[in-house]
Amino acid sequence: MRRREPERRRRRERGRPRLPLRRSLLGRLLIVSVLVASCAVAATAWLAVQTTSGAIRQEQGQDLSSDAKIYNTLLGYAATHPRWEDVEDTARELARTSQRRIVLTTEDRRPLFDSAGASSVAPLPAQASAVVDPLSVDTVLVPDAMTAGSDRIDPRAVGPFLLPANERTELRAITEKQVACLNSVGVAADVVDGPSGRPRIEFVRGDTDRDLEFKCVAQNSGATLTEKKALDELNTLADACLKRQGHKGATLNLDLSWDRGYGQITAAEKQSAEKQSAEKYPSEKYPAEKKAAAVERGDDRAIASCVGSARREQLTDHVAAPALLFIDGTGAVSVPGFDLSPSNTARIVGVTALVLALTVGVSVIAGARLVRPLHALTGAAQRMRDGLDSAPVPVGPDNEIGRLAAAFNDMAVHRARLEEQRKVMVSDVAHELRTPLSNIRGWLEAAQDGLADPDPAFVSSLLEEAVQLQHIIDDLQDLGAADVGALRLHPEPVYADELLGQVAAAYQGPAETAGVTLSVATPKPGPPGPTLYADPVRLRQAVSNLVSNAVRHTPSEGRVTLRSYRTGPGHGDEVALEVSDTGAGIPADDIPHVFDRFWRAEKSRNRSTGGSGLGLAIVLKLAEAQGGTASVVSTEGKGSVFTLRLPPAPAEAPADATAAEAAAGPDGPDPINMTL
């Protein structure tokens, strides 16, 4: 069955699934935009982080180094002085050499020192630059090497371990003899004074001969009276802490290591253990091995914690109280800023230009890939405009552009088909008009030349040809009006059986002349037949064309039957007008073309059966103009059934469907009308 092209396109579009966003052109544009934006944001963030970090390190590195030096110097003062009274000279010298403003206050912000003088009214910031506390060193400002272990106590805070001059002299003499012994055997060493004044041996090179070292330092100097007194005090505080935690006491050594569970050992035993430890653990010494053993027994952490607490308690009266340190440039105290150097500025400009170039490059590549099929479509459309044959446009992936290319190819094929139909139609119209015009011209020329007399037969022949010519012109006019939607319709309720009866009565004479039985299948007694909503004149024209075509193609003693019925809600709820015949039927290959213009089964254009090939085309156009359809079912050698389906009248009662069912009989439609 031939469909209207707009309807086919709408159904095809409804049947095609909607593209997912990831495959659509919009989705691809969004993905490209997100990728470009993400890369730009990531590059900008990386540039900002790198540039800011580099600028801070490069352009504030000197300030950070100066701040660390100030903090460390004041920390050393606090570690070696019990009060801050005499810090003015030290702090003022630091402020002069660093060109920074230095302010020291107590923890409750009572001023201790201000390098700007008492006349300064600049407010202090809410947060101090650092807290100067020798018992809790800030490891960020002071290198780890400056701290003694993990207790964060400044090694310069020795308190009661500070040796008097006589003990220092005695220990130094012993240490110098040991260094001289080492130097005599080729071991480079020197004497260095520790924070408490105790001298110690410092080896110039890390690789030393252990045997020679043990030989020269075999007579190691023990703890002095001052150190023993301070160590006993510290040991007592640590043991008290351990006892409170449920641990046994520990014996502290001068280097603040401890013995637990091993008892005291002699110097010779210690040397032997250190030698064995050096062979087994080249990078460790005897005390480190003892510590490892203590850790394995689970006591090392508790001892270390108590020793740290004991040291703080012991040193509290020997170091200065914690103080708040504020450091800033000359002027008001504020957070220091920085200005970008030319190198950092050039770096920002360079990276920005690179990001811009990459963004433009990615956009150009993506845009070129997106518009390439559009260029192909444009070229094909221009070739079509110029009247040239347009090759099919390559169809890409199933996205908007791919579907556009497919639709364009379909349009090009449809246009070519319409153009071919137009040429055929022009040829057919010329042929159909040429025949009657040639006959009329021939008879008139014969009459002019005196070869034919203008008798009634002559006039009747000319009138017949003129009527045929007028019929073709009227049909073409109706088709043209239907094509442009200018066909005037006056729809109204129409009784289907009444209209079929009128058409049957009009064609009863030609049917009897052809020996064909023409009848209307009337329903059994009951409600009236269905009522449809259509233009009665145009509908009668369409049914008349079907009846005329059926009578012409039905042999003598054949039968043409007209009937109407309601299809019912399950089949579109339409009114069907059916014209069936018992003619020769239509070949299956010709059925799709029966509603085409100027199509006839007789390819030789034989007029023995009459007609111009426009009747069925007009039927289809009249049905579609009134919201209906026209279809045909045919079996070659048995006959054909042409059916018009039109909308029912709006005010029609549902009883009409019952009437249609009654007309069809208990076993369905009339077997004579349907079995063709």
XYZ file of C-alpha atoms in Angstrom:
676
model
C 0.000 0.000 0.000
C 1.363 3.375 -0.986
C 1.911 5.760 1.926
C 2.141 9.512 1.967
C 5.764 10.677 2.133
C 5.297 13.048 5.139
C 3.563 10.284 7.059
C 6.366 7.824 6.241
C 8.990 10.290 7.373
C 7.163 10.960 10.642
C 6.842 7.257 11.370
C 10.479 6.662 10.488
C 11.570 9.434 12.843
C 9.307 8.095 15.611
C 10.724 4.605 15.146
C 14.336 5.763 15.340
C 15.638 5.761 18.931
C 16.876 8.973 20.447
C 20.640 9.319 20.480
C 22.352 8.950 23.850
C 24.105 12.106 24.969
C 27.595 10.585 24.757
C 27.137 9.840 21.024
C 25.328 13.004 19.998
C 26.970 16.094 18.543
C 25.943 18.062 21.616
C 27.550 15.438 23.838
C 30.782 15.523 21.826
C 30.899 19.311 22.020
C 30.298 19.151 25.764
C 33.024 16.524 26.192
C 35.524 18.572 24.185
C 34.618 21.716 26.127
C 34.968 19.914 29.459
C 38.328 18.433 28.448
C 39.666 21.785 27.262
C 38.364 23.557 30.359
C 39.753 20.833 32.645
C 43.181 21.010 31.027
C 43.174 24.797 31.246
C 42.094 24.761 34.886
C 44.625 22.059 35.773
C 47.435 23.904 34.001
C 46.438 27.189 35.644
C 46.264 25.570 39.074
C 49.632 23.892 38.552
C 51.124 27.169 37.369
C 49.703 29.045 40.356
C 50.993 26.461 42.840
C 54.428 26.206 41.261
C 54.835 29.930 40.807
C 53.600 30.764 44.285
C 55.783 28.136 45.916
C 58.788 29.140 43.876
C 58.227 32.817 44.571
C 57.892 32.189 48.286
C 61.042 30.093 48.355
C 62.980 32.405 46.097
C 61.832 35.829 47.227
C 61.199 35.121 50.901
C 63.956 32.602 51.467
C 66.169 35.250 53.006
C 63.431 36.300 55.423
C 62.835 32.693 56.491
C 66.545 32.160 57.068
C 66.746 35.375 59.052
C 63.709 34.370 61.140
C 65.289 30.989 61.918
C 68.534 32.675 62.982
C 66.686 35.104 65.272
C 64.680 32.296 66.847
C 67.721 30.085 67.384
C 69.742 32.887 68.966
C 66.956 33.844 71.364
C 66.347 30.157 72.099
C 70.020 29.778 73.079
C 69.737 32.798 75.348
C 66.674 31.343 77.069
C 68.439 27.982 77.480
C 71.382 29.546 79.273
C 69.636 32.294 81.292
C 66.957 31.836 83.946
C 65.296 35.198 83.100
C 64.827 37.631 80.167
C 66.064 40.773 81.909
C 69.346 41.067 80.024
C 68.092 40.029 76.581
C 67.941 43.612 75.281
C 71.493 43.742 73.934
C 71.182 40.394 72.170
C 67.758 41.189 70.668
C 68.771 44.686 69.561
C 71.822 43.340 67.754
C 69.641 40.780 65.985
C 67.179 43.500 64.916
C 70.041 45.646 63.595
C 71.717 42.914 61.557
C 68.452 41.476 60.136
C 66.697 44.811 59.568
C 63.617 43.297 61.148
C 61.440 44.389 63.997
C 61.690 41.979 66.958
C 59.136 41.913 69.764
C 59.257 39.624 72.808
C 56.306 39.268 75.187
C 55.271 36.917 77.939
C 52.617 34.315 77.224
C 49.995 36.760 78.519
C 51.416 39.400 76.083
C 53.198 41.591 78.592
C 56.057 43.269 76.688
C 59.609 42.101 77.379
C 61.403 43.785 74.505
C 60.516 45.776 71.382
C 63.245 46.788 68.983
C 61.016 49.607 67.655
C 61.114 51.275 71.059
C 58.461 52.279 73.544
C 57.073 54.876 71.114
C 55.825 52.218 68.707
C 52.036 51.949 68.630
C 51.810 49.296 65.906
C 49.440 46.529 67.067
C 50.708 43.005 67.399
C 49.185 40.314 65.179
C 46.807 37.751 66.630
C 49.320 34.943 66.188
C 52.962 35.051 67.205
C 55.750 34.113 64.806
C 57.045 31.531 67.288
C 57.139 30.574 70.967
C 60.648 30.732 72.445
C 60.752 27.819 74.894
C 64.028 25.872 75.327
C 62.052 22.985 76.828
C 59.857 22.698 73.688
C 61.844 23.554 70.589
C 60.048 24.360 67.309
C 61.601 21.778 64.989
C 60.407 23.713 61.918
C 62.611 26.708 62.688
C 65.518 24.761 64.190
C 67.209 21.891 62.321
C 66.855 18.437 63.809
C 70.580 18.345 64.531
C 70.129 21.110 67.068
C 67.702 19.103 69.191
C 68.685 16.417 71.687
C 66.680 13.312 70.783
C 62.920 13.346 70.590
C 62.172 15.254 73.833
C 62.488 18.622 71.988
C 64.678 20.053 74.765
C 67.347 22.442 73.553
C 70.768 20.760 74.096
C 72.119 24.083 75.331
C 69.785 23.842 78.338
C 72.069 21.913 80.744
C 71.010 23.418 84.066
C 72.771 21.673 87.032
C 75.017 19.736 84.591
C 76.985 22.943 83.891
C 80.571 22.220 84.988
C 82.588 24.657 87.107
C 85.934 25.895 85.819
C 88.098 23.460 87.848
C 86.234 20.398 86.577
C 86.401 21.680 83.030
C 90.167 22.106 83.299
C 90.644 18.631 84.710
C 88.472 16.966 82.064
C 90.080 18.934 79.268
C 93.550 17.791 80.282
C 92.438 14.146 80.148
C 90.721 14.625 76.801
C 93.708 16.391 75.265
C 95.944 13.464 76.249
C 93.538 11.075 74.514
C 93.479 13.238 71.392
C 97.271 13.396 71.387
C 97.359 9.589 71.602
C 94.985 9.310 68.665
C 96.954 11.809 66.617
C 100.190 9.914 67.319
C 98.776 6.732 65.826
C 97.403 8.561 62.765
C 93.799 9.115 63.834
C 92.702 12.706 63.176
C 90.715 13.996 66.155
C 90.110 17.212 68.043
C 88.724 18.441 71.380
C 85.271 20.056 71.348
C 83.490 21.544 74.377
C 79.862 20.506 74.851
C 77.077 22.786 76.155
C 77.788 21.756 79.769
C 81.507 22.490 79.398
C 82.504 18.790 79.230
C 85.068 18.310 76.460
C 84.569 15.468 73.991
C 86.556 13.935 71.176
C 85.448 14.703 67.640
C 86.949 12.623 64.863
C 87.818 14.493 61.707
C 87.172 11.435 59.554
C 84.355 8.968 60.075
C 86.428 5.827 59.364
C 88.716 5.112 62.322
C 90.622 2.099 63.573
C 88.566 0.679 66.452
C 91.501 -1.047 68.134
C 93.567 2.155 68.173
C 90.568 4.099 69.389
C 89.961 1.693 72.298
C 93.651 1.804 73.171
C 93.773 5.592 73.431
C 90.426 6.085 75.206
C 90.617 3.031 77.475
C 90.982 5.284 80.480
C 87.782 7.203 79.971
C 87.070 9.947 82.450
C 83.989 9.286 84.599
C 81.381 11.701 85.857
C 82.472 14.636 87.956
C 80.975 15.510 91.319
C 78.722 18.132 89.697
C 77.525 15.674 87.076
C 76.958 12.920 89.629
C 74.878 15.223 91.771
C 72.785 16.400 88.815
C 72.469 12.851 87.453
C 71.312 11.522 90.858
C 68.706 14.266 91.023
C 67.532 13.456 87.506
C 67.512 9.723 88.256
C 65.361 10.301 91.343
C 62.811 12.341 89.371
C 62.700 9.730 86.577
C 62.308 6.817 89.049
C 59.423 8.617 90.737
C 57.728 9.003 87.357
C 58.289 5.339 86.500
C 56.976 4.253 89.868
C 53.781 6.243 89.351
C 53.301 4.380 86.063
C 53.957 0.983 87.603
C 57.461 0.472 86.148
C 60.720 -0.365 87.810
C 63.381 2.260 88.113
C 66.261 2.675 85.644
C 69.906 3.623 86.093
C 70.695 6.661 83.959
C 74.105 7.112 82.362
C 75.878 10.396 81.830
C 74.785 10.441 78.193
C 71.184 10.032 79.445
C 71.014 6.433 78.283
C 69.892 3.903 80.853
C 70.519 0.385 82.107
C 67.618 -1.841 83.117
C 67.941 -5.473 84.157
C 71.625 -5.664 83.307
C 73.234 -4.113 86.340
C 76.458 -2.097 86.277
C 79.343 -3.244 84.072
C 83.030 -2.542 84.271
C 84.937 -0.439 81.782
C 86.692 -3.506 80.346
C 83.364 -5.324 79.924
C 81.918 -2.238 78.276
C 84.860 -2.020 75.858
C 84.506 -5.707 74.977
C 80.736 -5.333 74.456
C 81.244 -2.269 72.305
C 83.812 -4.121 70.200
C 81.441 -7.055 69.668
C 78.601 -4.641 68.934
C 80.724 -2.795 66.389
C 81.443 -6.048 64.560
C 77.803 -7.113 64.618
C 76.280 -3.659 64.176
C 78.874 -1.501 62.338
C 76.741 1.638 62.514
C 75.771 1.279 66.177
C 77.474 1.427 69.538
C 76.894 -0.385 72.753
C 74.311 1.992 74.240
C 72.228 1.756 71.063
C 72.200 -2.051 71.384
C 71.091 -1.732 75.026
C 68.302 0.558 73.906
C 67.101 -1.975 71.351
C 66.947 -4.636 74.058
C 64.923 -2.330 76.281
C 62.507 -1.624 73.437
C 61.984 -5.342 72.960
C 60.970 -5.639 76.643
C 58.481 -2.790 76.249
C 60.056 -0.448 78.872
C 61.989 1.936 76.606
C 59.060 4.169 75.751
C 58.012 4.634 79.379
C 61.618 5.315 80.469
C 62.169 7.830 77.667
C 58.948 9.635 78.567
C 59.826 9.814 82.243
C 63.388 10.944 81.525
C 62.048 13.758 79.340
C 59.576 14.827 82.036
C 62.289 14.666 84.662
C 64.639 16.798 82.566
C 61.977 19.492 82.108
C 61.243 19.498 85.802
C 64.951 19.712 86.619
C 65.622 22.509 84.088
C 62.597 24.668 84.895
C 64.474 26.891 87.348
C 67.554 27.139 85.118
C 65.974 28.388 81.835
C 63.903 31.443 80.948
C 60.128 31.198 80.912
C 58.444 30.717 77.503
C 58.058 33.960 75.529
C 56.108 34.963 72.408
C 58.260 36.123 69.496
C 56.955 38.541 66.844
C 59.168 39.158 63.805
C 58.403 41.591 61.006
C 59.959 44.133 58.682
C 60.402 47.701 59.815
C 57.059 49.311 60.481
C 53.791 47.732 61.468
C 53.608 44.068 62.240
C 51.865 42.297 59.331
C 52.133 39.200 57.251
C 55.035 39.673 54.817
C 54.150 39.759 51.132
C 56.155 39.278 47.984
C 56.462 40.742 44.503
C 56.953 38.603 41.419
C 60.396 38.819 39.906
C 60.872 39.216 36.118
C 61.773 35.530 35.807
C 58.570 34.441 37.563
C 56.544 36.886 35.462
C 58.082 35.480 32.270
C 57.351 31.966 33.474
C 53.681 32.789 34.034
C 53.397 34.417 30.600
C 55.102 31.433 28.940
C 52.922 28.809 30.569
C 49.794 30.881 29.869
C 50.741 31.133 26.199
C 51.369 27.371 26.086
C 47.964 26.625 27.645
C 46.315 29.030 25.198
C 48.091 27.414 22.234
C 47.091 23.916 23.366
C 43.487 25.021 23.899
C 43.290 26.620 20.454
C 44.953 23.575 18.870
C 42.564 21.097 20.475
C 39.584 23.288 19.565
C 40.731 23.595 15.931
C 41.275 19.828 15.603
C 37.927 19.004 17.199
C 36.130 21.665 15.153
C 37.722 20.428 11.905
C 36.547 16.891 12.594
C 33.055 18.131 13.369
C 32.652 20.376 10.299
C 34.268 18.002 7.748
C 30.976 16.129 7.098
C 29.157 19.475 6.976
C 31.473 20.598 4.166
C 30.642 17.390 2.304
C 26.925 18.073 2.745
C 27.351 21.662 1.546
C 29.210 20.541 -1.575
C 26.580 17.931 -2.365
C 23.790 20.503 -1.904
C 25.552 22.944 -4.262
C 25.980 20.242 -6.901
C 22.311 19.398 -6.538
C 21.417 23.093 -6.928
C 23.456 23.284 -10.130
C 21.593 20.298 -11.544
C 24.574 17.948 -11.365
C 24.424 14.382 -10.206
C 25.286 14.312 -6.518
C 27.125 11.284 -5.241
C 25.891 9.958 -1.881
C 27.426 11.693 1.116
C 29.396 9.313 3.357
C 27.365 8.503 6.452
C 29.449 8.578 9.627
C 28.593 7.382 13.135
C 25.010 7.347 14.347
C 24.865 10.917 15.620
C 23.176 14.128 14.502
C 25.530 14.663 11.568
C 25.354 10.998 10.562
C 21.574 11.134 10.598
C 21.651 14.408 8.667
C 23.847 12.772 6.013
C 21.482 9.782 5.818
C 18.467 12.109 5.520
C 20.265 14.099 2.807
C 20.991 10.923 0.845
C 17.337 9.899 1.169
C 16.278 13.355 0.014
C 18.625 13.168 -2.982
C 17.231 9.758 -3.957
C 13.670 10.995 -3.460
C 14.397 14.120 -5.494
C 15.858 12.048 -8.298
C 12.802 9.802 -8.218
C 10.455 12.794 -8.273
C 12.386 14.303 -11.138
C 12.094 11.071 -13.052
C 8.388 10.939 -12.259
C 8.017 14.536 -13.411
C 9.645 13.747 -16.720
C 7.467 10.676 -17.133
C 4.411 12.685 -16.139
C 5.161 15.429 -18.655
C 5.615 12.786 -21.300
C 2.384 11.060 -20.284
C 0.423 14.318 -20.180
C 1.719 15.252 -23.614
C 0.779 11.814 -24.935
C -2.679 11.860 -23.355
C -3.424 15.348 -24.681
C -1.895 14.680 -28.083
C -4.326 11.881 -28.950
C -7.631 13.809 -28.663
C -6.057 16.956 -30.063
C -4.680 15.043 -33.030
C -8.110 13.521 -33.696
C -9.830 16.890 -33.453
C -7.233 18.522 -35.719
C -7.427 15.683 -38.222
C -11.219 15.843 -38.521
C -11.179 19.640 -38.789
C -8.510 19.610 -41.500
C -10.475 16.942 -43.358
C -13.614 19.093 -43.156
C -11.661 22.154 -44.319
C -10.284 20.254 -47.291
C -13.750 18.937 -48.148
C -12.848 15.352 -47.354
C -15.397 15.023 -44.532
C -18.931 16.328 -44.232
C -19.911 18.047 -40.971
C -22.772 15.684 -40.356
C -24.070 14.651 -36.903
C -21.629 11.713 -36.718
C -18.775 14.099 -37.473
C -19.870 16.514 -34.756
C -20.431 13.639 -32.297
C -16.885 12.357 -32.886
C -15.399 15.800 -32.308
C -17.508 16.233 -29.160
C -16.342 12.845 -27.822
C -12.696 13.819 -28.285
C -13.316 17.233 -26.682
C -15.033 15.577 -23.711
C -12.063 13.202 -23.324
C -9.681 16.175 -23.454
C -11.782 18.078 -20.901
C -11.849 15.000 -18.648
C -8.040 14.750 -18.657
C -7.686 18.461 -17.942
C -10.179 18.260 -15.054
C -8.332 15.298 -13.577
C -5.008 17.113 -13.797
C -6.565 20.166 -12.202
C -7.920 18.073 -9.313
C -4.521 16.442 -8.779
C -2.748 19.777 -8.857
C -5.163 21.277 -6.337
C -4.746 18.242 -4.058
C -0.947 18.430 -4.296
C -0.812 22.062 -3.142
C -3.571 21.631 -0.559
C -5.971 23.913 -2.472
C -8.685 21.327 -2.970
C -11.917 22.811 -1.643
C -13.816 20.460 0.652
C -17.170 20.806 2.388
C -17.322 17.904 4.843
C -20.584 16.856 6.412
C -22.121 13.649 7.790
C -22.757 11.216 4.943
C -24.710 7.946 5.075
C -22.372 5.398 3.543
C -25.035 3.024 2.189
C -27.005 5.897 0.670
C -23.898 7.215 -1.138
C -23.021 3.748 -2.447
C -26.580 3.331 -3.704
C -26.368 6.633 -5.616
C -23.106 5.622 -7.295
C -24.435 2.160 -8.143
C -27.541 3.717 -9.727
C -25.397 6.097 -11.811
C -23.271 3.251 -13.228
C -26.039 0.689 -13.590
C -26.415 1.455 -17.308
C -22.700 1.049 -18.267
C -22.556 -2.098 -16.121
C -25.519 -3.679 -17.902
C -24.015 -2.733 -21.273
C -20.771 -4.520 -20.246
C -22.720 -7.509 -18.945
C -21.517 -6.918 -15.372
C -23.714 -7.277 -12.297
C -23.406 -4.157 -10.123
C -24.901 -4.331 -6.622
C -24.700 -2.894 -3.128
C -24.359 -5.377 -0.270
C -27.158 -4.176 2.000
C -27.147 -5.164 5.682
C -29.784 -7.368 7.241
C -32.760 -5.630 8.829
C -31.580 -3.615 11.775
C -29.967 -0.238 12.540
C -28.880 1.950 9.601
C -25.371 1.607 8.155
C -22.353 3.686 9.289
C -22.153 7.434 8.876
C -18.896 9.059 7.861
C -17.680 12.651 7.840
C -16.602 13.748 4.352
C -17.353 15.954 1.342
C -20.176 14.052 -0.370
C -19.322 15.393 -3.843
C -15.614 14.503 -3.649
C -16.374 11.175 -1.968
C -18.866 10.293 -4.684
C -16.194 11.215 -7.258
C -13.685 8.856 -5.611
C -16.162 5.947 -5.355
C -17.310 6.597 -8.939
C -13.718 6.306 -10.179
C -13.365 2.966 -8.369
C -16.681 1.668 -9.751
C -15.858 2.872 -13.275
C -12.432 1.224 -13.088
C -13.969 -2.029 -11.734
C -16.662 -2.182 -14.447
C -14.067 -1.635 -17.187
C -11.802 -4.413 -15.915
C -14.516 -6.996 -15.134
C -15.408 -9.356 -17.941
C -18.973 -10.138 -19.032
C -21.045 -12.047 -16.502
C -18.727 -10.751 -13.802
C -19.784 -9.063 -10.586
C -18.961 -5.702 -8.923
C -20.106 -5.298 -5.323
C -20.161 -2.188 -3.120
C -20.375 -2.396 0.672
C -19.649 -0.330 3.799
C -18.805 -1.292 7.349
C -17.296 0.048 10.556
C -13.767 -1.225 11.298
C -14.227 -0.977 15.055
C -12.061 0.638 17.805
C -9.479 -2.140 17.622
C -8.759 -1.355 13.946
C -8.644 2.425 13.911
C -12.385 3.061 14.384
C -12.946 4.080 10.739
C -15.697 3.683 8.123
C -14.652 1.528 5.180
C -16.135 1.807 1.661
C -15.288 -1.273 -0.358
C -15.515 -1.881 -4.143
C -14.787 -5.503 -5.131
C -14.828 -7.127 -8.560
C -14.320 -10.537 -10.098
C -12.027 -9.334 -12.835
C -8.606 -10.519 -13.935
C -6.899 -9.051 -10.853
C -3.602 -7.191 -10.651
C -0.164 -8.836 -10.737
C 1.701 -8.630 -7.429
C 4.511 -6.575 -8.987
C 2.035 -3.953 -10.205
C 0.087 -3.469 -6.957
C 2.522 -0.821 -5.513
C 1.988 1.312 -8.663
C -1.791 1.196 -9.124
C -2.231 4.628 -7.483
C 0.565 6.263 -9.518
C -0.346 8.873 -12.078
C -0.739 7.732 -15.696
C -0.062 4.133 -14.660
C -2.049 1.486 -16.509
C -1.712 -2.235 -16.686
C -1.726 -1.986 -20.501
C 1.771 -0.710 -21.214
C 0.797 -0.134 -24.856
C -1.687 2.553 -23.744
C -4.529 0.719 -25.403
C -7.738 2.680 -24.962
C -9.989 -0.296 -25.410
C -10.627 -0.265 -21.686
C -10.789 3.553 -21.526
C -9.244 5.798 -18.894
C -6.220 8.068 -18.803
C -4.378 6.518 -15.859
C -5.352 9.355 -13.477
C -8.492 7.920 -11.907
C -6.879 5.884 -9.121
C -4.362 8.665 -8.407
C -7.311 11.032 -7.913
C -8.969 8.479 -5.613
C -5.903 8.365 -3.398
C -5.583 12.166 -3.268
C -9.272 12.662 -2.463
C -9.095 10.085 0.333
C -5.956 11.587 1.852
C -7.387 15.124 1.580
C -10.295 14.018 3.781
C -8.130 12.283 6.368
C -8.489 8.790 4.982
C -6.560 6.175 3.033
C -6.992 4.100 -0.105
C -5.723 0.555 -0.489
C -6.069 -2.453 -2.754
C -5.924 -6.195 -2.240
C -5.826 -8.265 -5.422
C -5.325 -11.864 -6.466
C -4.398 -12.359 -10.088
C -7.143 -14.304 -11.896
C -9.727 -13.826 -9.113
C -10.329 -10.116 -8.742
C -9.524 -7.046 -6.713
C -10.855 -5.238 -3.659
C -10.368 -1.448 -3.406
C -11.071 0.040 0.029
C -11.492 3.631 1.184
C -11.137 4.199 4.927
C -12.462 7.513 6.252
C -13.151 8.924 9.712
C -16.657 8.436 11.094
C -19.058 11.261 11.793
C -18.340 12.803 15.248
C -21.963 12.487 16.432
C -22.352 8.893 15.264
C -23.634 6.541 17.940
C -21.688 3.387 18.815
C -24.674 1.427 17.554
C -23.281 1.829 14.031
C -20.571 -0.699 14.825
C -23.312 -3.115 15.787
C -25.029 -2.400 12.503
C -21.806 -3.129 10.631
C -21.454 -6.390 12.491
C -25.046 -7.233 11.674
C -24.421 -6.428 8.024
C -21.437 -8.748 8.027
C -23.539 -11.616 9.298
C -22.658 -14.143 11.985
C -19.663 -15.450 10.058
C -18.104 -12.098 9.182
C -18.277 -10.169 5.871
C -20.160 -11.501 2.865
C -18.048 -14.335 1.378
C -18.922 -13.249 -2.147
C -17.522 -9.756 -1.546
C -14.289 -10.816 0.206
C -13.162 -13.977 -1.570
C -11.661 -12.551 -4.751
